[in-house]
Amino acid sequence: MLAQGFVDEVRTLRARGDLHADLPSMRCVGYRQVWEALDAHEAKGSSGPLPLANVRELGIIATRQLAKRQITWLRSMPHRQVVQADKADALQDVLTLVRRLLD
């Protein structure tokens, strides 16, 4: 994402003027980290490039934390059906579960 212009995307969104860091869309993983990095960069008065290595690390950490929260939430569902996505016949397993639910 960083290599494909994500920082420029967040800069463009910030420049609109109708968005701020407290909006749910800007609190998403990735957007929050870049927004905060741009805030810090501007506060320092830096005119050089944004230190992307730090932004990348913060995004990775936030992604892992989100994944852990999602797994905890999913495990709390008593009627969940787990499909091993890396199985050769995973699609067939999903179709079987869907058919069972529809019947």
PDB file of C-alpha atoms in Angstrom:
ATOM      1  CA  MET A   1       0.000   0.000   0.000  1.00  0.00           C
ATOM      2  CA  LEU A   2       2.793   2.387   0.862  1.00  0.00           C
ATOM      3  CA  ALA A   3       4.591   1.657  -2.396  1.00  0.00           C
ATOM      4  CA  GLN A   4       1.395   2.316  -4.352  1.00  0.00           C
ATOM      5  CA  GLY A   5       0.809   5.847  -3.038  1.00  0.00           C
ATOM      6  CA  PHE A   6      -1.155   5.334   0.164  1.00  0.00           C
ATOM      7  CA  VAL A   7       0.528   8.297   1.885  1.00  0.00           C
ATOM      8  CA  ASP A   8      -0.481  10.551  -1.014  1.00  0.00           C
ATOM      9  CA  GLU A   9      -4.053   9.236  -0.717  1.00  0.00           C
ATOM     10  CA  VAL A  10      -4.175  10.185   2.966  1.00  0.00           C
ATOM     11  CA  ARG A  11      -2.611  13.586   2.193  1.00  0.00           C
ATOM     12  CA  THR A  12      -5.351  14.187  -0.384  1.00  0.00           C
ATOM     13  CA  LEU A  13      -8.055  13.204   2.097  1.00  0.00           C
ATOM     14  CA  ARG A  14      -6.582  15.510   4.752  1.00  0.00           C
ATOM     15  CA  ALA A  15      -6.478  18.388   2.272  1.00  0.00           C
ATOM     16  CA  ARG A  16     -10.221  18.120   1.594  1.00  0.00           C
ATOM     17  CA  GLY A  17     -10.923  19.904   4.852  1.00  0.00           C
ATOM     18  CA  ASP A  18     -14.118  18.007   5.687  1.00  0.00           C
ATOM     19  CA  LEU A  19     -12.363  15.015   7.245  1.00  0.00           C
ATOM     20  CA  HIS A  20     -10.606  14.696  10.584  1.00  0.00           C
ATOM     21  CA  ALA A  21      -8.704  12.019  12.483  1.00  0.00           C
ATOM     22  CA  ASP A  22     -11.652  11.166  14.763  1.00  0.00           C
ATOM     23  CA  LEU A  23     -13.932   9.950  11.986  1.00  0.00           C
ATOM     24  CA  PRO A  24     -14.442   6.157  11.892  1.00  0.00           C
ATOM     25  CA  SER A  25     -13.145   6.003   8.323  1.00  0.00           C
ATOM     26  CA  MET A  26      -9.923   7.741   9.322  1.00  0.00           C
ATOM     27  CA  ARG A  27      -9.475   5.541  12.400  1.00  0.00           C
ATOM     28  CA  CYS A  28      -9.140   2.420  10.241  1.00  0.00           C
ATOM     29  CA  VAL A  29      -5.872   0.523  10.289  1.00  0.00           C
ATOM     30  CA  GLY A  30      -3.425   2.228   7.980  1.00  0.00           C
ATOM     31  CA  TYR A  31      -5.260   5.526   7.682  1.00  0.00           C
ATOM     32  CA  ARG A  32      -4.803   6.275  11.374  1.00  0.00           C
ATOM     33  CA  GLN A  33      -1.084   5.517  11.312  1.00  0.00           C
ATOM     34  CA  VAL A  34      -0.410   7.626   8.206  1.00  0.00           C
ATOM     35  CA  TRP A  35      -2.606  10.492   9.455  1.00  0.00           C
ATOM     36  CA  GLU A  36      -0.763  10.565  12.804  1.00  0.00           C
ATOM     37  CA  ALA A  37       2.623  10.362  11.078  1.00  0.00           C
ATOM     38  CA  LEU A  38       1.696  13.295   8.847  1.00  0.00           C
ATOM     39  CA  ASP A  39       0.548  15.266  11.912  1.00  0.00           C
ATOM     40  CA  ALA A  40       3.856  14.578  13.663  1.00  0.00           C
ATOM     41  CA  HIS A  41       5.841  15.365  10.518  1.00  0.00           C
ATOM     42  CA  GLU A  42       4.093  18.706  10.102  1.00  0.00           C
ATOM     43  CA  ALA A  43       4.415  19.547  13.813  1.00  0.00           C
ATOM     44  CA  LYS A  44       8.181  19.147  13.499  1.00  0.00           C
ATOM     45  CA  GLY A  45       8.140  21.454  10.509  1.00  0.00           C
ATOM     46  CA  SER A  46       9.848  18.780   8.463  1.00  0.00           C
ATOM     47  CA  SER A  47       9.863  19.338   4.746  1.00  0.00           C
ATOM     48  CA  GLY A  48      11.634  16.095   3.878  1.00  0.00           C
ATOM     49  CA  PRO A  49      10.018  12.770   3.093  1.00  0.00           C
ATOM     50  CA  LEU A  50       7.855  11.019   5.655  1.00  0.00           C
ATOM     51  CA  PRO A  51       9.754   8.209   7.444  1.00  0.00           C
ATOM     52  CA  LEU A  52       7.830   5.296   5.948  1.00  0.00           C
ATOM     53  CA  ALA A  53       9.624   2.558   7.871  1.00  0.00           C
ATOM     54  CA  ASN A  54       8.040   3.730  11.118  1.00  0.00           C
ATOM     55  CA  VAL A  55       4.604   4.102   9.500  1.00  0.00           C
ATOM     56  CA  ARG A  56       4.904   0.595   8.084  1.00  0.00           C
ATOM     57  CA  GLU A  57       5.821  -0.896  11.472  1.00  0.00           C
ATOM     58  CA  LEU A  58       2.943   0.890  13.213  1.00  0.00           C
ATOM     59  CA  GLY A  59       0.553  -0.390  10.536  1.00  0.00           C
ATOM     60  CA  ILE A  60       1.788  -3.950  10.974  1.00  0.00           C
ATOM     61  CA  ILE A  61       1.336  -3.732  14.749  1.00  0.00           C
ATOM     62  CA  ALA A  62      -2.181  -2.298  14.370  1.00  0.00           C
ATOM     63  CA  THR A  63      -3.107  -5.002  11.850  1.00  0.00           C
ATOM     64  CA  ARG A  64      -1.977  -7.755  14.216  1.00  0.00           C
ATOM     65  CA  GLN A  65      -3.944  -6.210  17.085  1.00  0.00           C
ATOM     66  CA  LEU A  66      -7.061  -5.974  14.911  1.00  0.00           C
ATOM     67  CA  ALA A  67      -6.695  -9.587  13.784  1.00  0.00           C
ATOM     68  CA  LYS A  68      -6.417 -10.753  17.400  1.00  0.00           C
ATOM     69  CA  ARG A  69      -9.569  -8.830  18.349  1.00  0.00           C
ATOM     70  CA  GLN A  70     -11.435 -10.275  15.370  1.00  0.00           C
ATOM     71  CA  ILE A  71     -10.377 -13.832  16.223  1.00  0.00           C
ATOM     72  CA  THR A  72     -11.493 -13.328  19.836  1.00  0.00           C
ATOM     73  CA  TRP A  73     -14.848 -11.981  18.614  1.00  0.00           C
ATOM     74  CA  LEU A  74     -15.311 -14.860  16.166  1.00  0.00           C
ATOM     75  CA  ARG A  75     -14.462 -17.464  18.810  1.00  0.00           C
ATOM     76  CA  SER A  76     -17.213 -16.035  21.020  1.00  0.00           C
ATOM     77  CA  MET A  77     -19.849 -17.036  18.459  1.00  0.00           C
ATOM     78  CA  PRO A  78     -21.316 -20.334  19.665  1.00  0.00           C
ATOM     79  CA  HIS A  79     -22.783 -21.381  16.298  1.00  0.00           C
ATOM     80  CA  ARG A  80     -19.850 -20.528  14.092  1.00  0.00           C
ATOM     81  CA  GLN A  81     -18.711 -22.910  11.389  1.00  0.00           C
ATOM     82  CA  VAL A  82     -14.967 -23.045  10.786  1.00  0.00           C
ATOM     83  CA  VAL A  83     -13.604 -23.792   7.331  1.00  0.00           C
ATOM     84  CA  GLN A  84      -9.894 -24.316   6.855  1.00  0.00           C
ATOM     85  CA  ALA A  85      -9.244 -21.904   3.987  1.00  0.00           C
ATOM     86  CA  ASP A  86      -6.017 -23.616   2.980  1.00  0.00           C
ATOM     87  CA  LYS A  87      -7.658 -27.019   2.427  1.00  0.00           C
ATOM     88  CA  ALA A  88      -7.815 -28.215  -1.167  1.00  0.00           C
ATOM     89  CA  ASP A  89     -11.596 -28.655  -0.941  1.00  0.00           C
ATOM     90  CA  ALA A  90     -12.364 -25.533   1.149  1.00  0.00           C
ATOM     91  CA  LEU A  91     -14.830 -24.239  -1.442  1.00  0.00           C
ATOM     92  CA  GLN A  92     -16.740 -27.495  -1.308  1.00  0.00           C
ATOM     93  CA  ASP A  93     -16.856 -27.265   2.498  1.00  0.00           C
ATOM     94  CA  VAL A  94     -18.315 -23.741   2.269  1.00  0.00           C
ATOM     95  CA  LEU A  95     -20.905 -24.801  -0.285  1.00  0.00           C
ATOM     96  CA  THR A  96     -21.927 -27.736   1.888  1.00  0.00           C
ATOM     97  CA  LEU A  97     -22.357 -25.449   4.897  1.00  0.00           C
ATOM     98  CA  VAL A  98     -24.398 -22.945   2.890  1.00  0.00           C
ATOM     99  CA  ARG A  99     -26.660 -25.688   1.537  1.00  0.00           C
ATOM    100  CA  ARG A 100     -27.168 -26.985   5.057  1.00  0.00           C
ATOM    101  CA  LEU A 101     -28.112 -23.498   6.268  1.00  0.00           C
ATOM    102  CA  LEU A 102     -30.542 -22.981   3.398  1.00  0.00           C
ATOM    103  CA  ASP A 103     -32.341 -26.277   4.013  1.00  0.00           C
TER     104      ASP A 103
END
